[in-house]
CSV table of C-alpha atoms and ligand atoms in Angstrom, one decimal:
chain,number,residue,atom,x,y,z
A,902,MET,CA,-23.4,12.5,39.3
A,903,ARG,CA,-21.3,14.7,37.1
A,904,ARG,CA,-18.2,13.5,38.8
A,905,ASN,CA,-19.2,9.9,38.3
A,906,GLN,CA,-19.8,10.6,34.6
A,907,LYS,CA,-16.3,12.1,34.3
A,908,CYS,CA,-14.9,9.0,36.1
A,909,ILE,CA,-16.7,6.7,33.6
A,910,HIS,CA,-15.4,8.8,30.8
A,911,LEU,CA,-11.8,8.7,32.1
A,912,ASN,CA,-12.1,4.9,32.7
A,913,LEU,CA,-13.4,4.4,29.1
A,914,ASP,CA,-10.5,6.5,27.8
A,915,LYS,CA,-8.1,4.5,29.8
A,916,MET,CA,-9.6,1.2,28.7
A,917,LYS,CA,-9.4,2.3,25.1
A,918,SER,CA,-5.8,3.2,25.5
A,919,VAL,CA,-5.0,-0.1,27.3
A,920,ILE,CA,-6.8,-2.1,24.5
A,921,THR,CA,-4.8,-0.2,21.8
A,922,LYS,CA,-1.5,-0.8,23.6
A,923,LEU,CA,-2.4,-4.5,24.0
A,924,LEU,CA,-3.1,-4.6,20.2
A,925,ILE,CA,0.2,-3.0,19.5
A,926,ILE,CA,2.0,-5.5,21.8
A,927,LEU,CA,0.2,-8.4,20.1
A,928,CYS,CA,1.2,-7.1,16.7
A,929,PHE,CA,4.8,-6.6,18.0
A,930,THR,CA,4.8,-10.2,19.3
A,931,PHE,CA,3.8,-11.4,15.9
A,932,SER,CA,6.1,-9.0,14.0
A,933,ILE,CA,8.4,-11.9,13.1
A,934,GLU,CA,5.4,-13.3,11.2
A,935,ILE,CA,4.7,-9.9,9.6
A,936,ALA,CA,8.4,-9.8,8.4
A,937,ASN,CA,8.1,-13.3,7.0
A,938,ALA,CA,5.0,-12.3,5.1
A,939,GLN,CA,7.0,-9.7,3.1
A,940,VAL,CA,7.4,-10.5,-0.6
A,941,GLN,CA,10.7,-12.2,-1.3
A,942,ILE,CA,13.2,-10.4,-3.5
A,943,ALA,CA,13.1,-12.2,-6.9
A,944,GLU,CA,16.2,-14.0,-8.1
A,945,GLY,CA,18.5,-11.7,-10.0
A,946,ASP,CA,17.4,-8.5,-8.1
A,947,PRO,CA,19.8,-6.9,-5.7
A,948,PRO,CA,19.6,-7.9,-2.0
A,949,ASN,CA,18.2,-5.7,0.7
A,950,ASN,CA,20.7,-3.1,2.0
A,951,THR,CA,22.6,-4.5,5.0
A,952,ASP,CA,24.1,-1.2,6.1
A,953,LEU,CA,20.9,0.4,7.5
A,954,PRO,CA,21.8,2.6,10.4
A,955,PHE,CA,19.9,2.2,13.7
A,956,PHE,CA,17.9,5.3,13.2
A,957,PHE,CA,16.6,4.2,9.8
A,958,LYS,CA,13.4,2.8,11.1
A,959,SER,CA,11.4,1.9,8.0
A,960,LYS,CA,9.6,-1.3,9.0
A,961,LEU,CA,6.1,-2.0,10.3
A,962,GLU,CA,7.7,-3.5,13.4
A,963,HIS,CA,9.5,-0.2,14.1
A,964,ILE,CA,6.2,1.6,14.1
A,965,ASP,CA,4.9,-1.0,16.6
A,966,GLU,CA,7.9,-0.6,18.8
A,967,GLU,CA,7.6,3.2,18.8
A,968,LEU,CA,3.9,3.3,19.5
A,969,ALA,CA,4.3,1.0,22.4
A,970,LEU,CA,6.6,3.7,23.9
A,971,VAL,CA,4.1,6.6,23.4
A,972,GLU,CA,3.1,8.3,26.6
A,973,LYS,CA,2.5,12.0,25.7
A,974,GLY,CA,0.3,11.1,22.7
A,975,LYS,CA,-2.8,9.0,22.4
A,976,VAL,CA,-2.6,6.0,20.0
A,977,GLU,CA,-5.7,4.7,18.2
A,978,ALA,CA,-6.2,2.0,15.6
A,979,VAL,CA,-8.3,3.9,13.0
A,980,ALA,CA,-8.8,1.2,10.4
A,981,ILE,CA,-8.0,-2.4,9.6
A,982,SER,CA,-6.5,-3.0,6.2
A,983,PRO,CA,-7.8,-5.8,3.8
A,984,GLY,CA,-4.7,-7.7,4.8
A,985,GLY,CA,-5.8,-7.6,8.5
A,986,LEU,CA,-3.3,-5.0,9.6
A,987,PRO,CA,-4.1,-2.1,11.9
A,988,VAL,CA,-3.7,1.5,10.6
A,989,TYR,CA,-2.7,3.6,13.6
A,990,ALA,CA,-3.0,7.3,14.4
A,991,VAL,CA,-1.2,9.1,17.2
A,992,TYR,CA,-2.7,12.3,18.5
A,993,TYR,CA,-0.8,15.0,20.3
A,994,GLY,CA,-2.5,17.9,22.1
A,995,GLU,CA,-6.1,18.1,23.2
A,996,LYS,CA,-8.8,18.5,20.5
A,997,GLU,CA,-10.4,21.9,20.5
A,998,GLU,CA,-14.2,22.5,20.4
A,999,PHE,CA,-14.8,24.2,17.0
A,1000,HIS,CA,-18.6,24.7,17.4
A,1001,SER,CA,-19.4,23.2,14.0
A,1002,GLN,CA,-22.8,24.0,12.6
A,1003,ALA,CA,-22.3,23.0,9.0
A,1004,ASN,CA,-20.1,20.8,6.8
A,1005,TYR,CA,-17.3,22.6,5.1
A,1006,ASN,CA,-18.7,23.0,1.6
A,1007,SER,CA,-22.0,24.3,2.9
A,1008,ALA,CA,-20.1,26.7,5.2
A,1009,VAL,CA,-18.2,28.0,2.2
A,1010,ALA,CA,-21.4,28.4,0.3
A,1011,ALA,CA,-22.6,30.5,3.3
A,1012,ARG,CA,-19.4,32.6,2.8
A,1013,ASN,CA,-17.6,31.6,5.9
A,1014,PRO,CA,-15.7,28.4,6.8
A,1015,ALA,CA,-16.2,29.3,10.5
A,1016,TYR,CA,-19.7,27.8,10.2
A,1017,TYR,CA,-17.8,24.5,9.8
A,1018,ALA,CA,-15.1,25.2,12.4
A,1019,GLN,CA,-14.4,28.3,14.4
A,1020,LYS,CA,-10.7,28.5,14.6
A,1021,GLY,CA,-9.7,31.7,16.1
A,1022,PRO,CA,-6.4,32.8,17.9
A,1023,ASP,CA,-7.7,31.1,21.0
A,1024,THR,CA,-7.4,27.7,19.4
A,1025,LYS,CA,-4.3,25.6,18.6
A,1026,PRO,CA,-3.4,25.0,14.9
A,1027,VAL,CA,-4.1,21.4,13.8
A,1028,VAL,CA,-1.5,19.6,11.7
A,1029,PHE,CA,-2.2,16.2,10.1
A,1030,ILE,CA,0.7,14.1,8.9
A,1031,ILE,CA,-0.2,11.1,6.7
A,1032,GLY,CA,2.7,8.6,6.5
A,1033,PRO,CA,3.1,6.5,3.3
A,1034,VAL,CA,0.0,5.6,1.4
A,1035,HIS,CA,2.4,3.9,-1.1
A,1036,GLY,CA,4.0,1.0,0.8
A,1037,GLN,CA,7.3,1.1,-1.1
A,1038,GLU,CA,7.9,4.7,-0.1
A,1039,VAL,CA,9.5,3.4,3.1
A,1040,GLU,CA,11.5,6.6,3.8
A,1041,GLY,CA,8.4,8.3,5.1
A,1042,ILE,CA,8.1,5.8,7.9
A,1043,VAL,CA,11.7,6.7,9.0
A,1044,GLY,CA,10.7,10.3,9.2
A,1045,VAL,CA,7.5,9.8,11.2
A,1046,VAL,CA,8.9,7.2,13.6
A,1047,ASN,CA,11.7,9.7,14.5
A,1048,LEU,CA,9.2,12.5,14.7
A,1049,ILE,CA,7.1,10.6,17.2
A,1050,HIS,CA,10.3,9.9,19.1
A,1051,ILE,CA,11.0,13.7,19.1
A,1052,ALA,CA,7.5,14.4,20.3
A,1053,GLU,CA,8.0,12.0,23.2
A,1054,THR,CA,11.7,12.7,24.1
A,1055,GLY,CA,12.9,15.8,22.3
A,1056,LYS,CA,15.5,13.7,20.4
A,1057,ASP,CA,15.6,11.7,17.2
A,1058,TYR,CA,17.0,8.1,17.1
A,1059,ARG,CA,20.6,9.5,16.4
A,1060,GLY,CA,20.3,11.2,19.8
A,1061,ARG,CA,20.2,14.6,18.1
A,1062,ASP,CA,18.4,17.3,20.0
A,1063,TRP,CA,15.2,18.6,18.5
A,1064,SER,CA,13.7,20.2,21.6
A,1065,GLU,CA,12.6,23.3,19.6
A,1066,LEU,CA,10.6,21.1,17.2
A,1067,GLN,CA,9.2,19.2,20.2
A,1068,GLN,CA,8.0,22.6,21.7
A,1069,LYS,CA,6.3,23.5,18.4
A,1070,ILE,CA,4.5,20.1,18.4
A,1071,GLU,CA,3.3,21.0,22.0
A,1072,GLN,CA,1.8,24.2,20.8
A,1073,CYS,CA,-0.3,22.4,18.2
A,1074,ARG,CA,-2.6,19.5,17.9
A,1075,VAL,CA,-0.6,17.1,15.7
A,1076,ILE,CA,-2.1,13.9,14.3
A,1077,ILE,CA,0.3,11.4,12.8
A,1078,ILE,CA,-0.6,8.2,10.8
A,1079,PRO,CA,2.8,6.4,10.7
A,1080,CYS,CA,1.8,4.3,7.7
A,1081,ALA,CA,-1.5,4.6,5.8
A,1082,ASN,CA,-0.9,1.5,3.8
A,1083,PRO,CA,0.6,-1.3,6.0
A,1084,ASP,CA,-0.5,-4.0,3.4
A,1085,GLY,CA,1.7,-2.3,0.8
A,1086,ARG,CA,4.6,-1.9,3.2
A,1087,ARG,CA,4.4,-5.6,4.2
A,1088,ARG,CA,4.6,-6.5,0.5
A,1089,CYS,CA,7.7,-4.3,-0.1
A,1090,PRO,CA,10.8,-6.5,0.2
A,1091,TYR,CA,13.2,-3.6,0.6
A,1092,ASP,CA,13.7,-1.6,3.7
A,1093,SER,CA,15.6,1.1,1.8
A,1094,PHE,CA,16.2,1.9,-1.9
A,1095,LEU,CA,19.4,3.9,-1.3
A,1096,GLY,CA,21.8,3.1,-4.1
A,1097,LEU,CA,19.4,0.7,-5.9
A,1098,HIS,CA,18.3,1.2,-9.4
A,1099,GLU,CA,15.0,3.0,-9.8
A,1100,ASP,CA,13.6,0.0,-11.6
A,1101,MET,CA,13.4,-1.8,-8.3
A,1102,VAL,CA,10.9,0.8,-7.0
A,1103,THR,CA,9.0,0.5,-10.2
A,1104,LYS,CA,8.9,-3.3,-10.1
A,1105,TYR,CA,7.9,-3.6,-6.4
A,1106,GLY,CA,6.1,-0.3,-6.1
A,1107,GLN,CA,3.8,-0.2,-9.2
A,1108,GLY,CA,4.1,-4.0,-9.7
A,1109,THR,CA,4.2,-6.3,-12.7
A,1110,ARG,CA,1.8,-8.0,-15.1
A,1111,LYS,CA,1.5,-11.8,-15.3
A,1112,ASP,CA,4.1,-11.9,-18.0
A,1113,GLY,CA,6.6,-10.1,-15.7
A,1114,SER,CA,6.4,-6.7,-17.6
A,1115,MET,CA,6.2,-3.7,-15.3
A,1116,TRP,CA,3.0,-1.6,-14.9
A,1117,GLY,CA,5.2,1.4,-14.4
A,1118,TRP,CA,4.2,5.0,-13.7
A,1119,PRO,CA,1.6,6.2,-14.6
A,1120,GLY,CA,0.5,2.9,-16.2
A,1121,ALA,CA,-0.2,1.4,-12.7
A,1122,LYS,CA,-3.1,3.9,-12.5
A,1123,SER,CA,-4.8,2.6,-15.7
A,1124,ASN,CA,-6.1,-0.6,-13.9
A,1125,HIS,CA,-7.8,0.2,-10.6
A,1126,PRO,CA,-8.5,-1.6,-8.4
A,1127,MET,CA,-5.3,-3.4,-9.5
A,1128,VAL,CA,-6.7,-6.9,-10.0
A,1129,GLY,CA,-6.6,-9.3,-13.0
A,1130,ASP,CA,-3.4,-9.1,-14.9
A,1131,VAL,CA,-1.1,-9.0,-11.9
A,1132,GLY,CA,2.2,-10.8,-11.3
A,1133,ILE,CA,3.6,-8.8,-8.4
A,1134,LEU,CA,1.0,-6.7,-6.7
A,1135,GLY,CA,2.8,-3.4,-6.3
A,1136,SER,CA,3.2,-1.9,-2.8
A,1137,TYR,CA,1.4,1.1,-4.2
A,1138,PHE,CA,-1.8,-0.8,-3.4
A,1139,ASN,CA,-3.4,-2.3,-0.4
A,1140,ASP,CA,-4.1,-6.1,-0.5
A,1141,ALA,CA,-7.4,-5.4,-2.3
A,1142,GLY,CA,-5.5,-3.5,-5.1
A,1143,ILE,CA,-6.6,0.0,-4.0
A,1144,ASN,CA,-4.3,2.9,-4.5
A,1145,ILE,CA,-5.5,5.2,-1.6
A,1146,MET,CA,-4.2,8.3,-3.5
A,1147,HIS,CA,-6.8,7.6,-6.2
A,1148,ASP,CA,-9.6,6.0,-4.3
A,1149,GLU,CA,-13.2,6.9,-5.0
A,1150,PHE,CA,-13.6,9.8,-2.6
A,1151,PHE,CA,-17.4,10.1,-2.9
A,1152,HIS,CA,-17.7,6.4,-2.2
A,1153,PRO,CA,-14.4,5.1,-0.8
A,1154,MET,CA,-13.3,1.6,-1.5
A,1155,ALA,CA,-10.6,1.3,1.2
A,1156,ALA,CA,-11.1,1.4,5.0
A,1157,GLU,CA,-7.7,3.3,5.1
A,1158,THR,CA,-9.1,6.1,2.9
A,1159,LYS,CA,-12.3,6.3,5.0
A,1160,ALA,CA,-10.3,6.7,8.1
A,1161,ILE,CA,-8.1,9.5,6.6
A,1162,LEU,CA,-11.3,11.3,5.3
A,1163,GLU,CA,-13.0,11.0,8.7
A,1164,ILE,CA,-10.0,12.3,10.7
A,1165,THR,CA,-9.8,15.2,8.3
A,1166,ARG,CA,-13.5,16.0,8.5
A,1167,LYS,CA,-13.5,15.8,12.3
A,1168,GLU,CA,-10.2,17.6,13.0
A,1169,ALA,CA,-10.4,20.4,10.5
A,1170,PRO,CA,-6.6,20.5,10.1
A,1171,ASP,CA,-4.9,23.8,9.3
A,1172,MET,CA,-2.4,21.8,7.3
A,1173,THR,CA,-2.2,18.3,5.9
A,1174,VAL,CA,0.6,16.4,4.2
A,1175,THR,CA,0.7,13.0,2.5
A,1176,VAL,CA,4.2,11.7,2.5
A,1177,HIS,CA,5.7,10.1,-0.6
A,1178,SER,CA,9.1,9.4,-2.2
A,1179,HIS,CA,10.6,9.9,-5.6
A,1180,GLU,CA,14.0,9.8,-7.4
A,1181,THR,CA,14.5,13.6,-7.8
A,1182,PRO,CA,15.3,16.2,-5.0
A,1183,PRO,CA,12.8,16.4,-2.2
A,1184,ALA,CA,9.8,18.6,-3.0
A,1185,ILE,CA,6.3,19.8,-2.0
A,1186,TYR,CA,3.7,19.2,-4.7
A,1187,ASN,CA,0.8,21.5,-5.0
A,1188,PRO,CA,-2.5,19.8,-5.6
A,1189,MET,CA,-4.6,20.9,-8.7
A,1190,TYR,CA,-8.2,21.1,-7.5
A,1191,THR,CA,-7.8,23.5,-4.5
A,1192,ALA,CA,-8.5,27.2,-4.0
A,1193,TRP,CA,-6.1,29.5,-5.6
A,1194,TYR,CA,-5.1,31.3,-2.4
A,1195,MET,CA,-4.3,27.9,-0.9
A,1196,LYS,CA,-2.0,27.1,-3.9
A,1197,GLU,CA,-0.2,30.3,-3.3
A,1198,ARG,CA,0.3,29.4,0.4
A,1199,VAL,CA,1.6,25.9,-0.5
A,1200,TYR,CA,4.0,27.5,-3.0
A,1201,ASP,CA,5.2,29.9,-0.3
A,1202,LEU,CA,5.9,26.9,2.0
A,1203,GLU,CA,7.6,25.1,-0.9
A,1204,LYS,CA,10.0,28.0,-1.4
A,1205,ARG,CA,10.7,28.3,2.3
A,1206,LEU,CA,11.5,24.6,2.7
A,1207,ASN,CA,13.7,24.6,-0.4
A,1208,ASN,CA,15.7,27.5,1.0
A,1209,ARG,CA,16.0,25.6,4.3
A,1210,TYR,CA,17.5,22.7,2.3
A,1211,LYS,CA,19.9,25.0,0.5
A,1212,GLU,CA,21.1,26.5,3.9
A,1213,ALA,CA,21.5,23.0,5.4
A,1214,GLN,CA,23.4,21.9,2.2
A,1215,LEU,CA,20.9,19.2,1.6
A,1216,SER,CA,19.4,18.1,-1.8
A,1217,PHE,CA,17.2,21.0,-3.1
A,1218,THR,CA,15.5,22.1,-6.3
A,1219,PRO,CA,17.0,24.9,-8.4
A,1220,ASP,CA,14.7,28.0,-8.2
A,1221,SER,CA,14.0,27.8,-11.9
A,1222,LEU,CA,12.5,24.3,-11.5
A,1223,LEU,CA,10.2,25.2,-8.5
A,1224,ARG,CA,6.5,24.4,-9.3
A,1225,VAL,CA,4.8,27.7,-9.8
A,1226,PRO,CA,1.0,27.2,-9.1
A,1227,ARG,CA,-1.1,26.7,-12.1
A,1228,LYS,CA,-4.7,26.2,-13.0
A,1229,GLU,CA,-6.0,22.7,-13.7
A,1230,ASP,CA,-6.5,21.3,-17.2
A,1231,ASP,CA,-7.5,23.7,-19.9
A,1232,GLU,CA,-7.6,21.3,-22.7
A,1233,PHE,CA,-8.7,17.8,-23.6
A,1234,PRO,CA,-7.6,15.1,-22.6
A,1235,PRO,CA,-7.5,16.0,-18.9
A,1236,HIS,CA,-4.5,14.8,-16.9
A,1237,ASP,CA,-4.9,16.7,-13.6
A,1238,SER,CA,-6.8,14.3,-11.3
A,1239,PHE,CA,-8.9,15.0,-8.2
A,1240,ASN,CA,-6.7,12.9,-5.9
A,1241,LEU,CA,-6.6,12.3,-2.2
A,1242,VAL,CA,-4.9,15.7,-1.5
A,1243,CYS,CA,-7.6,17.6,-3.4
A,1244,ALA,CA,-10.3,15.6,-1.6
A,1245,LEU,CA,-8.9,16.6,1.8
A,1246,HIS,CA,-8.8,20.3,0.9
A,1247,ASN,CA,-12.3,20.3,-0.4
A,1248,LEU,CA,-13.6,18.3,2.5
A,1249,SER,CA,-12.2,20.6,5.2
A,1250,GLY,CA,-10.4,23.6,3.7
A,1251,THR,CA,-7.1,22.2,4.9
A,1252,MET,CA,-3.8,23.4,3.4
A,1253,ALA,CA,-3.1,20.1,1.8
A,1254,PHE,CA,-0.1,19.0,-0.3
A,1255,ALA,CA,1.9,16.0,-1.2
A,1256,TYR,CA,5.6,15.8,-0.1
A,1257,GLU,CA,8.1,13.8,-2.0
A,1258,ASN,CA,11.2,12.5,-0.2
A,1259,ASN,CA,14.2,11.5,-2.2
A,1260,ASP,CA,14.5,7.7,-2.1
A,1261,GLY,CA,18.2,7.6,-3.1
A,1262,THR,CA,17.7,5.5,-6.2
A,1263,ILE,CA,20.0,5.7,-9.2
A,1264,SER,CA,19.5,5.5,-12.9
A,1265,ASP,CA,21.1,6.6,-16.2
A,1266,ARG,CA,20.0,10.2,-15.4
A,1267,ILE,CA,21.1,9.9,-11.7
A,1268,PRO,CA,24.4,7.9,-11.5
A,1269,GLU,CA,24.9,8.7,-7.8
A,1270,PRO,CA,22.3,9.0,-5.0
A,1271,PHE,CA,21.4,12.6,-4.1
A,1272,VAL,CA,21.1,11.7,-0.4
A,1273,THR,CA,22.6,9.6,2.4
A,1274,TYR,CA,20.6,7.8,5.1
A,1275,GLU,CA,21.2,10.9,7.4
A,1276,ASP,CA,19.9,13.2,4.7
A,1277,ILE,CA,16.7,11.2,4.3
A,1278,LEU,CA,15.9,11.7,7.9
A,1279,ASP,CA,17.0,15.4,8.0
A,1280,ILE,CA,15.0,16.5,5.0
A,1281,GLN,CA,11.9,15.1,6.7
A,1282,LEU,CA,12.5,16.6,10.1
A,1283,LEU,CA,13.1,20.0,8.4
A,1284,LEU,CA,9.9,19.6,6.5
A,1285,TYR,CA,8.0,19.0,9.8
A,1286,ASP,CA,9.8,21.9,11.4
A,1287,GLU,CA,8.9,24.3,8.6
A,1288,MET,CA,5.3,23.0,8.5
A,1289,LEU,CA,4.8,23.7,12.2
A,1290,ASP,CA,6.4,27.1,11.9
A,1291,TYR,CA,4.0,28.0,9.1
A,1292,ALA,CA,1.0,26.6,11.0
A,1293,LEU,CA,2.0,28.6,14.1
A,1294,ASN,CA,3.0,31.9,12.5
A,1295,ASP,CA,1.0,32.2,9.2
A,1296,ARG,CA,-2.3,30.7,10.2
A,1297,LEU,CA,-5.6,31.6,8.6
A,1298,TYR,CA,-8.2,32.3,11.3
A,1299,TRP,CA,-11.8,31.3,10.8
A,1300,THR,CA,-14.1,33.4,13.0
A,1301,LEU,CA,-17.7,34.5,13.0
A,1302,GLU,CA,-16.8,38.0,14.2
A,1303,GLU,CA,-17.2,40.9,11.8
B,576,ZN,ZN1,3.6,8.0,-3.7
């Protein structure tokens, strides 16, 4: 009887995996249509870069192609966007049994997060990587597609050996959402912003009003959901105008957000990153509404990563400009928001932070890009390597033992 049950379980698992793969192949088959649905570049704006190297896999169809090759991991569609696109997650490593008897905040109130999840030395660290929630931050897709390729083959798409990184992945449970906002990515007409003016990110990222003026940053957050006075709906948002970073976390508006919260709640990740891009050197951003000891850990990782960039002669932040942890708003009006990263920490205790790639844009302040295509990939793979090192070697154990 038990054996039969196991068989049924295995068959169900297999069926799920077959259905997911079929879905991916279907999406892949229709990927030409997906590409066609991308917003056209407006007249007068520079064309898409035509010199993209083979490894610079920043499109939704690149995700579909990669997921169709996954054998070591398990692929699941975790949400469907308002635009009808699947949001995928790839899982590496078996999920551990954490013997949960309370939700996180209740466990903390009982003075021990182990009531929520018992994570002792006998369990693997869990690392959760959330690819772009902002669709114009296409660089993040390049990083995670190559990371999945490394998990599968030990090599990135340049053929470079990353077998040590692959081994670290094998020692953890790693969950990767390659793109958390496929609607936004589909509406972004550029596959790279390297060498383009930062106004192009602002125009297609944060979007425009009906009169063509740009919503800009942080103006694009002043109208949410982004509906009404909208010319170009920025790739920041899903097709319903939701910015996942600033969803309503106690009553989520977006299916994408719900899926991210649910994975976090169930998986109790030791570490979680949401991947973004900006115009200045790559950096980790400490969230505001998290426990102080966690801010110190994030700052520690930020320094380690920055040193790694220095050693590798990649774009880095001068020490004097590193973001020393600070307390949230102490005066009115407030400007430190309880965003997605804060929500994930408070939901699960995870060491959560935002990571900003460099997008290679130029402006009056930045006449030359900080990075090359190669650099954009390397800075991300080094981030993942540092994150896994930290999760494996500097883990906080949660146990019920005295
Ligand atoms: Zn962003």
